[in-house]
mmCIF file of C-alpha atoms in Angstrom:
data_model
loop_
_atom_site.group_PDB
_atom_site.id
_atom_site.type_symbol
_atom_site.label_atom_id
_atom_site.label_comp_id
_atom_site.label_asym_id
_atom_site.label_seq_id
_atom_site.Cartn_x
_atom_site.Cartn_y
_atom_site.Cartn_z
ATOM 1 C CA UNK M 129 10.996 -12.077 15.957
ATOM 2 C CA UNK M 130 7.679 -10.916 15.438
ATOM 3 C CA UNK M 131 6.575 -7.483 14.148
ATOM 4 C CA UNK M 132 3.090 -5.742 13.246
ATOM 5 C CA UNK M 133 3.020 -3.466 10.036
ATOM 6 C CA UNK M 134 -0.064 -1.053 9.734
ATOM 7 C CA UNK M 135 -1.113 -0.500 6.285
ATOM 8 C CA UNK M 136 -3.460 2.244 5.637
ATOM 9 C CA UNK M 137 -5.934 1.642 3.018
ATOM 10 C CA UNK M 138 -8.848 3.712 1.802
ATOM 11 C CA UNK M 139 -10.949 0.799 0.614
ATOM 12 C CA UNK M 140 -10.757 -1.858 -2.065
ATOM 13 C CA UNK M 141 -7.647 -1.963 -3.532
ATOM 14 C CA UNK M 142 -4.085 -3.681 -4.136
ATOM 15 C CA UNK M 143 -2.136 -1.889 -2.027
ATOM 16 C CA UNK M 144 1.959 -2.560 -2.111
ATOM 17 C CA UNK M 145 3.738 -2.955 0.854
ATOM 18 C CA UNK M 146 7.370 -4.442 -0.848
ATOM 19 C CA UNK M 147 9.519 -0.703 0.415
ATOM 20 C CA UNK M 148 8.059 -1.491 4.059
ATOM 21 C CA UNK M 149 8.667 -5.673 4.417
ATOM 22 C CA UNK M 150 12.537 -5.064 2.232
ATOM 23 C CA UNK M 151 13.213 -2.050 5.023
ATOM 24 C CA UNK M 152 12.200 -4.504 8.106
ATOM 25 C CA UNK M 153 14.385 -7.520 6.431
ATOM 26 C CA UNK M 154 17.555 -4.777 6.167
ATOM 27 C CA UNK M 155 16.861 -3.885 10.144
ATOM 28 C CA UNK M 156 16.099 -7.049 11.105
ATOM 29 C CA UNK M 157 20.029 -7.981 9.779
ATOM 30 C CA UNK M 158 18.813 -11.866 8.469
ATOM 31 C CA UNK M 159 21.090 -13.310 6.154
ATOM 32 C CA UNK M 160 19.575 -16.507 5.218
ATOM 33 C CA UNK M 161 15.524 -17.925 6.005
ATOM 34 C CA UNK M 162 11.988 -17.746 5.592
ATOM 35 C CA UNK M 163 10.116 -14.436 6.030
ATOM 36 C CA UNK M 164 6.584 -15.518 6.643
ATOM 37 C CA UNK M 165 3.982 -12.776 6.642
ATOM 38 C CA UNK M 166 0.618 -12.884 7.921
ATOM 39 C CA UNK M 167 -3.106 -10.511 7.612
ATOM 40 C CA UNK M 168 -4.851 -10.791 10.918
ATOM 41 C CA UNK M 169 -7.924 -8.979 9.392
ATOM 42 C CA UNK M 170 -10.640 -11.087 8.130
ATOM 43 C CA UNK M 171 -11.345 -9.655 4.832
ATOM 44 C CA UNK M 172 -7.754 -9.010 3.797
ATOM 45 C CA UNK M 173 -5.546 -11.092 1.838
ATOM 46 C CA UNK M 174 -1.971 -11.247 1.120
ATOM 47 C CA UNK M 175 -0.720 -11.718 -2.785
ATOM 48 C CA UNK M 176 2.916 -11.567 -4.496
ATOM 49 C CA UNK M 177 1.915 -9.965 -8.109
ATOM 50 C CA UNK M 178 3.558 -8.578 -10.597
ATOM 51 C CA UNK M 179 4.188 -4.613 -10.554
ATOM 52 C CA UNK M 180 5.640 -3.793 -13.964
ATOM 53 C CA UNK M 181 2.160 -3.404 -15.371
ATOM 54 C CA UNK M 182 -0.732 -1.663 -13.064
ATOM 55 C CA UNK M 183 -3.119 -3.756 -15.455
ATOM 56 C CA UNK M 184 -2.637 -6.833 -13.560
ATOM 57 C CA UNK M 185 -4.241 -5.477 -10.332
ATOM 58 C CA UNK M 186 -6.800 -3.949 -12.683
ATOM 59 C CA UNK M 187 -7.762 -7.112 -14.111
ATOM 60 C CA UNK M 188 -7.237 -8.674 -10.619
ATOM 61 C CA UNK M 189 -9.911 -6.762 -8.975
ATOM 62 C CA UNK M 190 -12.059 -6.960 -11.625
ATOM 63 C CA UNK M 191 -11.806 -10.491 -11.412
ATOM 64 C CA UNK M 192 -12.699 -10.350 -7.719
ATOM 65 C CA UNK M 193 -15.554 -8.127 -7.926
ATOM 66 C CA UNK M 194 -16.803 -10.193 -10.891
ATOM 67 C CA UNK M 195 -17.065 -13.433 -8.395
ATOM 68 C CA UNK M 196 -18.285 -11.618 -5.463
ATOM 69 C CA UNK M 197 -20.052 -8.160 -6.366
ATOM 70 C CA UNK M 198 -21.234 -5.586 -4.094
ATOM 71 C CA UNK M 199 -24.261 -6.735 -1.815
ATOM 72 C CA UNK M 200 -26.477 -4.538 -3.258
ATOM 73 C CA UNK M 201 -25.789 -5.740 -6.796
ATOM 74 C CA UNK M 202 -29.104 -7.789 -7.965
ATOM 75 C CA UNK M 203 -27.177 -10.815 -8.296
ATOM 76 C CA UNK M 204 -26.187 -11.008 -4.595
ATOM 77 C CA UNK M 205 -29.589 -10.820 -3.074
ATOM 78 C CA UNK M 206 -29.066 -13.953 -0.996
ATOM 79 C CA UNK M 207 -26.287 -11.904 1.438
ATOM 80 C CA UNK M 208 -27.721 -11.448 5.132
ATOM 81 C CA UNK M 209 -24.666 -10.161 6.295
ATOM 82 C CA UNK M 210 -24.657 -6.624 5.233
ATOM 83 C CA UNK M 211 -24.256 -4.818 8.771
ATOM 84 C CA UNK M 212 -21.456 -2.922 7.490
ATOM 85 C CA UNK M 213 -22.005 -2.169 4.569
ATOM 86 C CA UNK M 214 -22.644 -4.140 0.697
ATOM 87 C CA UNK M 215 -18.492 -3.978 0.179
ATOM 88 C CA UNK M 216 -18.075 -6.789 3.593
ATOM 89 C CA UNK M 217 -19.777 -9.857 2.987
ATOM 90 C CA UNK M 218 -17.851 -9.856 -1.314
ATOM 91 C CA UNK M 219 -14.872 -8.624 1.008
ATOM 92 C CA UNK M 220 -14.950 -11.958 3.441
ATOM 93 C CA UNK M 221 -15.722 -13.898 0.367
ATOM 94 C CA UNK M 222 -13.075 -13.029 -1.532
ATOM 95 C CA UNK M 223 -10.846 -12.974 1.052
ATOM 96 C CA UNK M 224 -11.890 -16.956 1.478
ATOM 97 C CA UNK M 225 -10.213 -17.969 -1.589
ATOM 98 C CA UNK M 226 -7.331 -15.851 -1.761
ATOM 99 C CA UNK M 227 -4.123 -16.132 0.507
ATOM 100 C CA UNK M 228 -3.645 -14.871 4.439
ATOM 101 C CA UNK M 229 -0.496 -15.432 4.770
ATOM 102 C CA UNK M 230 2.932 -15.772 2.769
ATOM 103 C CA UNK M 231 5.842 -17.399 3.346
ATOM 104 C CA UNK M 232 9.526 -15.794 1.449
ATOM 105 C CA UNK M 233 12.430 -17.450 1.353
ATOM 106 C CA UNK M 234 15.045 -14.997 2.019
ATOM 107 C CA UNK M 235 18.848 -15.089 0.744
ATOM 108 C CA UNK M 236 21.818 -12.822 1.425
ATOM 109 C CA UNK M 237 19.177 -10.583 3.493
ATOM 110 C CA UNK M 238 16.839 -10.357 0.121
ATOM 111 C CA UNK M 239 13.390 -11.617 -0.621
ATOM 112 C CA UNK M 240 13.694 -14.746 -3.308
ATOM 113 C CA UNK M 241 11.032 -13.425 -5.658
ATOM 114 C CA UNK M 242 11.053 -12.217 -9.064
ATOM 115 C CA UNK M 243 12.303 -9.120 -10.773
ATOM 116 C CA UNK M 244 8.464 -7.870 -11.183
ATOM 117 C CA UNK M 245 7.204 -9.744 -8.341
ATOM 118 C CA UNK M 246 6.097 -7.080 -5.097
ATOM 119 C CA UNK M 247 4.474 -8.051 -1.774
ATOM 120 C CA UNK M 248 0.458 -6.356 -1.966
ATOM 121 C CA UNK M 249 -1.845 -6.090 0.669
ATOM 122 C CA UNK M 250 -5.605 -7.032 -1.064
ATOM 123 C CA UNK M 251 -8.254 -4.862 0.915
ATOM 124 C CA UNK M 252 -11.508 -6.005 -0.182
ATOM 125 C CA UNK M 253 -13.551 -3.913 2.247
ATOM 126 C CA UNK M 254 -13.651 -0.359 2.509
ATOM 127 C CA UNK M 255 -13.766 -1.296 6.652
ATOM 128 C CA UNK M 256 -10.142 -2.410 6.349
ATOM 129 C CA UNK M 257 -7.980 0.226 8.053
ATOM 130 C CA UNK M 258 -4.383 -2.195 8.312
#
C-alpha cells in the first residue's frame, strides 16, 4: 500500500510529521511489519530525533548550516549552482549526507521507536513545499 503525505514547510526547518504517519498506521489497520517512509524531494531528508527537548533540532540545524552555509556566505564562494536561491545548493548538500528514507518496524499497529523518538521531515531549502 502506498500513500503520499504533503508536508507544508515554510523553509529550513525540522518539521514533525509523527501525529500524521501514527494516524495513517491506525487507518491503514497493520498489526505487525515494517513502515518504510520515503522524501521524493531532492533537498529533503528524513530523521527520527528526539522531541522532549526543542534544543536538539536547534543544535541540529546549527550543525547543518555550520557544514554547508548559505551560498552567499564568504566561505561558500566555490557554489555555481545558485539558480534558486543561496539556501539550495547547502540544501542538496546537506540533504547528501543525511537520510531519504526510513524504515519502522511496526508492532501491535505502533511504531517501534522510543518514548522521545518522533518522525521529522528536514527541509533544508526554503524551495521545499512537501
Amino acid at each position: 500500500m502506498i500513500t503520499e503525505f504533503t508536508i507544508d514547510t515554510q523553509g529550513p526547518a525540522c518539521h514533525e510529521f509523527t501525529r500524521e504517519a501514527t494516524n495513517w498506521l491506525r487507518n491503514a489497520d497493520v498489526s505487525d511489519g515494517l513502515l518504510t517512509l520515503m522524501v521524493r524531494h531532492t533537498s529533503c531528508s528524513l530523521l527520527i530525533q528526539e522531541n522532549a527537548d526543542p534544543d536538539v533540532q536547534v543544535n541540529l540545524l546549527g550543525w547543518l548550516d555550520r557544514i554547508a552555509p548559505p551560498a552567499d556566505h564568504p566561505s561558500m564562494g566555490w557554489i555555481t549552482h545558485r539558480y534558486e536561491g543561496p539556501d539550495d545548493m547547502p540544501a542538496h548538500l546537506k540533504a547528501s549526507v543525511l537520510p531519504v528514507s526510513l524504515q519502522v518496524p511496526v508492532s501491535q499497529g505502533r511504531m517501534m521507536l522510543g518514548r522521545c523518538s518522533s518522525r521529522f521531515s528536514s527541509a533544508a531549502s526554503s524551495m521545499f513545499r512537501g
